Structure formats: C-alpha cells, structure tokens
Amino acid sequence: MRVTLKPHPTTPGPGIDITVQMERRGGRLSLRYVVDGDVEGVEWPAPAQGRADDLWKHTCFEIFVRTADGYREFNLSPSGQWASYRFDGYREGMAQAAEVADAPLLDAGADHVGLETVIDLPPGARALGLSAVIEAADGRISYWALAHPSDKPDFHHPGSFVLDLPPERP
C-alpha cells in the first residue's frame, strides 16, 4: 500500500513531496517514507543511534496506531534514532511503549531521501495515522500527515487515524 502525506495549510513545506509505502507481515509493519524534490532544503539530523526522546522537534517521521486501549506513537529520526510511546487517550497517560522500531535505515540520491523501518504492532492495532515533521534548512517547521482535522497541526487528533491497517501478508 502506498499513500501520500500533505503539509498542514498553515505550514507549507520546502518544495518536497512525501510518500509512504507499507506492508504488514504478522505483527510487524514495514514502512518506507520517501521525500522527493528539494531534499537540500531540508535540515537532516546528524547520525546517532538508539531510543531517544524529543525527536519530533526536528525532521522526524511518525506512525500513530489506534488500539483498543488508546494509541501508540512511533518517532523515527533520519539520524537513526527512534522512540515509541503509549497513550491511554487523547494526549493522556503518556509512557514509553513496550513496542519497538528497528533502527531507521536511510538511503539518498540527488532528489530523494528514503527512510525504512519495521515496527512492532501493538495488540489490538486498528487504524493508522502517518505523519512527518520537516525542518527546513532555514529553520521553518512544516507538519505533514494523511489528514489534518484541526486548524492547527495535531497528529494526536482522533481524526488523524484515517488509514486501515494493510492486510497481513504471509
């Protein structure tokens, strides 16, 4: 399955397009985010590794998974760092999640950057919200998602979980 993210109307992006391709295998979801266009206009974080907080403050790709007991948030930095959080409700009860993400892998060309990862789907996974925070080289931030149900960027908004999980592949 392949989908396209769009920038929030109040935060136009730096001349890029973002698509996400995904495939589900059992309890894991493989994702490939591709940024096409003026990739030189994006501020890419320096290489790093491991689990880390506050990745969303700079260029970062995100997956939100609705579950029966709330939702999970995965943050994937092009640096190689990642994070996962559990929420009981809309921005409530935040804690580190047990589910992990494989360290993001990056590949690049003159006019594209791709980030690949595999995440553990939480029990009761129902729907997805896919998003990205893009920091431009001049410091401006743009917020990209499948849907923007609010007048301000808000990836946690219940109306952002608009994508059904892809069917399982053997």
PDB file of C-alpha atoms in Angstrom:
ATOM      1  CA  MET A   1       0.000   0.000   0.000  1.00  0.00           C
ATOM      2  CA  ARG A   2       1.293   3.480  -0.866  1.00  0.00           C
ATOM      3  CA  VAL A   3      -0.059   6.806   0.441  1.00  0.00           C
ATOM      4  CA  THR A   4       0.879  10.490   0.158  1.00  0.00           C
ATOM      5  CA  LEU A   5       1.286  12.928   3.046  1.00  0.00           C
ATOM      6  CA  LYS A   6       0.284  16.560   2.676  1.00  0.00           C
ATOM      7  CA  PRO A   7       1.507  19.618   4.575  1.00  0.00           C
ATOM      8  CA  HIS A   8      -0.755  21.382   7.033  1.00  0.00           C
ATOM      9  CA  PRO A   9      -2.135  24.505   5.283  1.00  0.00           C
ATOM     10  CA  THR A  10      -0.526  26.790   7.896  1.00  0.00           C
ATOM     11  CA  THR A  11       2.952  25.245   7.462  1.00  0.00           C
ATOM     12  CA  PRO A  12       3.893  24.907   3.778  1.00  0.00           C
ATOM     13  CA  GLY A  13       6.858  22.648   3.069  1.00  0.00           C
ATOM     14  CA  PRO A  14      10.207  23.367   1.391  1.00  0.00           C
ATOM     15  CA  GLY A  15       9.401  22.126  -2.159  1.00  0.00           C
ATOM     16  CA  ILE A  16       9.124  18.413  -1.410  1.00  0.00           C
ATOM     17  CA  ASP A  17       6.638  15.556  -1.646  1.00  0.00           C
ATOM     18  CA  ILE A  18       6.375  12.725   0.903  1.00  0.00           C
ATOM     19  CA  THR A  19       5.021   9.256   0.204  1.00  0.00           C
ATOM     20  CA  VAL A  20       4.851   6.200   2.445  1.00  0.00           C
ATOM     21  CA  GLN A  21       4.838   2.607   1.307  1.00  0.00           C
ATOM     22  CA  MET A  22       3.920  -0.079   3.826  1.00  0.00           C
ATOM     23  CA  GLU A  23       3.461  -3.803   4.140  1.00  0.00           C
ATOM     24  CA  ARG A  24       2.220  -5.868   7.060  1.00  0.00           C
ATOM     25  CA  ARG A  25       3.725  -9.229   7.969  1.00  0.00           C
ATOM     26  CA  GLY A  26       2.090 -10.765  11.014  1.00  0.00           C
ATOM     27  CA  GLY A  27       2.567  -8.465  13.992  1.00  0.00           C
ATOM     28  CA  ARG A  28       5.073  -6.190  12.241  1.00  0.00           C
ATOM     29  CA  LEU A  29       4.617  -3.295   9.837  1.00  0.00           C
ATOM     30  CA  SER A  30       7.334  -2.346   7.320  1.00  0.00           C
ATOM     31  CA  LEU A  31       7.343   1.301   6.250  1.00  0.00           C
ATOM     32  CA  ARG A  32       9.335   3.294   3.719  1.00  0.00           C
ATOM     33  CA  TYR A  33       8.995   7.077   3.806  1.00  0.00           C
ATOM     34  CA  VAL A  34      10.294   8.808   0.658  1.00  0.00           C
ATOM     35  CA  VAL A  35      10.974  12.532   0.436  1.00  0.00           C
ATOM     36  CA  ASP A  36      11.221  13.685  -3.208  1.00  0.00           C
ATOM     37  CA  GLY A  37      12.178  17.099  -4.529  1.00  0.00           C
ATOM     38  CA  ASP A  38      14.357  19.759  -2.899  1.00  0.00           C
ATOM     39  CA  VAL A  39      15.966  17.497  -0.293  1.00  0.00           C
ATOM     40  CA  GLU A  40      18.812  20.022   0.044  1.00  0.00           C
ATOM     41  CA  GLY A  41      16.207  22.395   1.515  1.00  0.00           C
ATOM     42  CA  VAL A  42      15.629  20.005   4.448  1.00  0.00           C
ATOM     43  CA  GLU A  43      17.696  20.034   7.650  1.00  0.00           C
ATOM     44  CA  TRP A  44      18.736  16.398   8.192  1.00  0.00           C
ATOM     45  CA  PRO A  45      19.886  15.441  11.712  1.00  0.00           C
ATOM     46  CA  ALA A  46      23.391  14.105  12.324  1.00  0.00           C
ATOM     47  CA  PRO A  47      23.821  10.327  12.657  1.00  0.00           C
ATOM     48  CA  ALA A  48      23.022   8.853  16.084  1.00  0.00           C
ATOM     49  CA  GLN A  49      21.634   5.580  17.419  1.00  0.00           C
ATOM     50  CA  GLY A  50      19.198   4.173  19.949  1.00  0.00           C
ATOM     51  CA  ARG A  51      15.977   5.163  21.641  1.00  0.00           C
ATOM     52  CA  ALA A  52      15.643   8.919  22.277  1.00  0.00           C
ATOM     53  CA  ASP A  53      13.010  11.479  23.269  1.00  0.00           C
ATOM     54  CA  ASP A  54      12.063  14.771  21.577  1.00  0.00           C
ATOM     55  CA  LEU A  55      12.836  13.530  18.056  1.00  0.00           C
ATOM     56  CA  TRP A  56       9.759  15.405  16.782  1.00  0.00           C
ATOM     57  CA  LYS A  57      11.491  18.751  17.417  1.00  0.00           C
ATOM     58  CA  HIS A  58      13.459  18.253  14.177  1.00  0.00           C
ATOM     59  CA  THR A  59      12.978  16.304  10.942  1.00  0.00           C
ATOM     60  CA  CYS A  60      11.191  13.131  12.037  1.00  0.00           C
ATOM     61  CA  PHE A  61       8.766  10.580  10.598  1.00  0.00           C
ATOM     62  CA  GLU A  62       5.896   9.302  12.740  1.00  0.00           C
ATOM     63  CA  ILE A  63       3.407   6.459  12.937  1.00  0.00           C
ATOM     64  CA  PHE A  64       0.332   6.566  15.163  1.00  0.00           C
ATOM     65  CA  VAL A  65      -1.519   3.288  15.783  1.00  0.00           C
ATOM     66  CA  ARG A  66      -5.022   3.276  17.302  1.00  0.00           C
ATOM     67  CA  THR A  67      -5.617   0.357  19.672  1.00  0.00           C
ATOM     68  CA  ALA A  68      -8.473  -0.861  21.850  1.00  0.00           C
ATOM     69  CA  ASP A  69      -6.837   0.777  24.898  1.00  0.00           C
ATOM     70  CA  GLY A  70      -5.658   4.097  23.365  1.00  0.00           C
ATOM     71  CA  TYR A  71      -2.884   4.503  20.833  1.00  0.00           C
ATOM     72  CA  ARG A  72       0.850   4.220  20.244  1.00  0.00           C
ATOM     73  CA  GLU A  73       3.200   6.782  18.731  1.00  0.00           C
ATOM     74  CA  PHE A  74       6.443   5.865  16.977  1.00  0.00           C
ATOM     75  CA  ASN A  75       9.024   8.561  16.137  1.00  0.00           C
ATOM     76  CA  LEU A  76      11.721   7.772  13.556  1.00  0.00           C
ATOM     77  CA  SER A  77      14.599  10.150  13.028  1.00  0.00           C
ATOM     78  CA  PRO A  78      16.729  10.115   9.879  1.00  0.00           C
ATOM     79  CA  SER A  79      19.624  10.197  12.374  1.00  0.00           C
ATOM     80  CA  GLY A  80      18.973   6.515  13.159  1.00  0.00           C
ATOM     81  CA  GLN A  81      17.229   7.158  16.486  1.00  0.00           C
ATOM     82  CA  TRP A  82      13.671   6.108  17.338  1.00  0.00           C
ATOM     83  CA  ALA A  83      11.077   6.259  20.128  1.00  0.00           C
ATOM     84  CA  SER A  84       7.734   4.655  20.979  1.00  0.00           C
ATOM     85  CA  TYR A  85       5.076   5.863  23.394  1.00  0.00           C
ATOM     86  CA  ARG A  86       1.773   4.563  24.734  1.00  0.00           C
ATOM     87  CA  PHE A  87      -1.223   6.846  25.335  1.00  0.00           C
ATOM     88  CA  ASP A  88      -4.408   5.914  27.213  1.00  0.00           C
ATOM     89  CA  GLY A  89      -6.429   8.592  25.420  1.00  0.00           C
ATOM     90  CA  TYR A  90      -6.035  11.851  23.504  1.00  0.00           C
ATOM     91  CA  ARG A  91      -2.657  13.125  24.794  1.00  0.00           C
ATOM     92  CA  GLU A  92      -3.330  11.364  28.139  1.00  0.00           C
ATOM     93  CA  GLY A  93      -1.358   8.779  30.082  1.00  0.00           C
ATOM     94  CA  MET A  94       1.846   9.008  28.065  1.00  0.00           C
ATOM     95  CA  ALA A  95       4.509   6.388  28.860  1.00  0.00           C
ATOM     96  CA  GLN A  96       7.253   4.579  26.985  1.00  0.00           C
ATOM     97  CA  ALA A  97       5.734   1.750  24.967  1.00  0.00           C
ATOM     98  CA  ALA A  98       6.976  -1.823  25.002  1.00  0.00           C
ATOM     99  CA  GLU A  99       6.741  -1.988  21.204  1.00  0.00           C
ATOM    100  CA  VAL A 100       9.969  -1.225  19.374  1.00  0.00           C
ATOM    101  CA  ALA A 101      11.038   0.025  15.964  1.00  0.00           C
ATOM    102  CA  ASP A 102      14.005  -1.259  14.020  1.00  0.00           C
ATOM    103  CA  ALA A 103      16.634   1.468  13.765  1.00  0.00           C
ATOM    104  CA  PRO A 104      15.689   3.562  10.715  1.00  0.00           C
ATOM    105  CA  LEU A 105      17.781   2.951   7.596  1.00  0.00           C
ATOM    106  CA  LEU A 106      18.436   5.860   5.264  1.00  0.00           C
ATOM    107  CA  ASP A 107      19.231   5.994   1.564  1.00  0.00           C
ATOM    108  CA  ALA A 108      19.557   9.099  -0.571  1.00  0.00           C
ATOM    109  CA  GLY A 109      20.032  10.420  -4.079  1.00  0.00           C
ATOM    110  CA  ALA A 110      20.226  13.859  -5.659  1.00  0.00           C
ATOM    111  CA  ASP A 111      16.468  14.403  -5.410  1.00  0.00           C
ATOM    112  CA  HIS A 112      15.199  11.895  -2.847  1.00  0.00           C
ATOM    113  CA  VAL A 113      15.765  10.561   0.661  1.00  0.00           C
ATOM    114  CA  GLY A 114      14.226   7.290   1.822  1.00  0.00           C
ATOM    115  CA  LEU A 115      13.813   6.100   5.395  1.00  0.00           C
ATOM    116  CA  GLU A 116      12.891   2.469   6.122  1.00  0.00           C
ATOM    117  CA  THR A 117      11.921   0.780   9.354  1.00  0.00           C
ATOM    118  CA  VAL A 118       9.846  -2.048  10.771  1.00  0.00           C
ATOM    119  CA  ILE A 119       7.689  -1.510  13.850  1.00  0.00           C
ATOM    120  CA  ASP A 120       6.031  -3.946  16.236  1.00  0.00           C
ATOM    121  CA  LEU A 121       2.268  -3.545  16.017  1.00  0.00           C
ATOM    122  CA  PRO A 122       0.643  -3.313  19.442  1.00  0.00           C
ATOM    123  CA  PRO A 123      -2.106  -5.756  20.447  1.00  0.00           C
ATOM    124  CA  GLY A 124      -5.484  -4.614  19.145  1.00  0.00           C
ATOM    125  CA  ALA A 125      -3.985  -2.397  16.405  1.00  0.00           C
ATOM    126  CA  ARG A 126      -6.874  -0.930  14.420  1.00  0.00           C
ATOM    127  CA  ALA A 127      -6.010   2.146  12.365  1.00  0.00           C
ATOM    128  CA  LEU A 128      -3.034   4.305  11.439  1.00  0.00           C
ATOM    129  CA  GLY A 129      -2.123   7.962  11.290  1.00  0.00           C
ATOM    130  CA  LEU A 130       1.071   8.635   9.324  1.00  0.00           C
ATOM    131  CA  SER A 131       2.911  11.930   9.604  1.00  0.00           C
ATOM    132  CA  ALA A 132       6.203  13.792   9.354  1.00  0.00           C
ATOM    133  CA  VAL A 133       7.808  16.858  10.846  1.00  0.00           C
ATOM    134  CA  ILE A 134      10.126  18.535   8.348  1.00  0.00           C
ATOM    135  CA  GLU A 135      12.640  21.139   9.460  1.00  0.00           C
ATOM    136  CA  ALA A 136      13.740  23.312   6.552  1.00  0.00           C
ATOM    137  CA  ALA A 137      17.357  24.422   6.213  1.00  0.00           C
ATOM    138  CA  ASP A 138      16.202  27.948   7.218  1.00  0.00           C
ATOM    139  CA  GLY A 139      14.672  26.594  10.483  1.00  0.00           C
ATOM    140  CA  ARG A 140      10.993  26.679   9.476  1.00  0.00           C
ATOM    141  CA  ILE A 141       8.979  23.605  10.500  1.00  0.00           C
ATOM    142  CA  SER A 142       6.262  22.009   8.362  1.00  0.00           C
ATOM    143  CA  TYR A 143       3.846  19.322   9.538  1.00  0.00           C
ATOM    144  CA  TRP A 144       2.768  16.588   7.104  1.00  0.00           C
ATOM    145  CA  ALA A 145       0.023  13.965   7.538  1.00  0.00           C
ATOM    146  CA  LEU A 146      -2.582  11.917   5.727  1.00  0.00           C
ATOM    147  CA  ALA A 147      -5.270  14.180   7.208  1.00  0.00           C
ATOM    148  CA  HIS A 148      -5.321  17.478   9.106  1.00  0.00           C
ATOM    149  CA  PRO A 149      -8.647  17.544  11.012  1.00  0.00           C
ATOM    150  CA  SER A 150      -7.718  20.605  13.101  1.00  0.00           C
ATOM    151  CA  ASP A 151      -6.925  24.225  12.276  1.00  0.00           C
ATOM    152  CA  LYS A 152      -3.541  23.666  13.992  1.00  0.00           C
ATOM    153  CA  PRO A 153      -1.150  20.767  13.299  1.00  0.00           C
ATOM    154  CA  ASP A 154      -2.103  17.931  15.680  1.00  0.00           C
ATOM    155  CA  PHE A 155      -1.062  14.375  14.803  1.00  0.00           C
ATOM    156  CA  HIS A 156      -2.684  13.074  18.025  1.00  0.00           C
ATOM    157  CA  HIS A 157      -6.156  14.262  16.977  1.00  0.00           C
ATOM    158  CA  PRO A 158      -8.562  11.286  16.759  1.00  0.00           C
ATOM    159  CA  GLY A 159      -9.487  12.376  13.217  1.00  0.00           C
ATOM    160  CA  SER A 160      -5.875  11.764  12.110  1.00  0.00           C
ATOM    161  CA  PHE A 161      -6.195   7.960  12.330  1.00  0.00           C
ATOM    162  CA  VAL A 162      -7.659   7.613   8.831  1.00  0.00           C
ATOM    163  CA  LEU A 163      -5.901   4.584   7.387  1.00  0.00           C
ATOM    164  CA  ASP A 164      -6.918   0.973   7.933  1.00  0.00           C
ATOM    165  CA  LEU A 165      -4.015  -1.376   8.601  1.00  0.00           C
ATOM    166  CA  PRO A 166      -2.855  -3.140   5.448  1.00  0.00           C
ATOM    167  CA  PRO A 167      -3.926  -6.788   5.292  1.00  0.00           C
ATOM    168  CA  GLU A 168      -1.472  -9.351   6.626  1.00  0.00           C
ATOM    169  CA  ARG A 169       0.959 -10.978   4.206  1.00  0.00           C
ATOM    170  CA  PRO A 170       2.365 -14.436   4.909  1.00  0.00           C
TER     171      PRO A 170
END
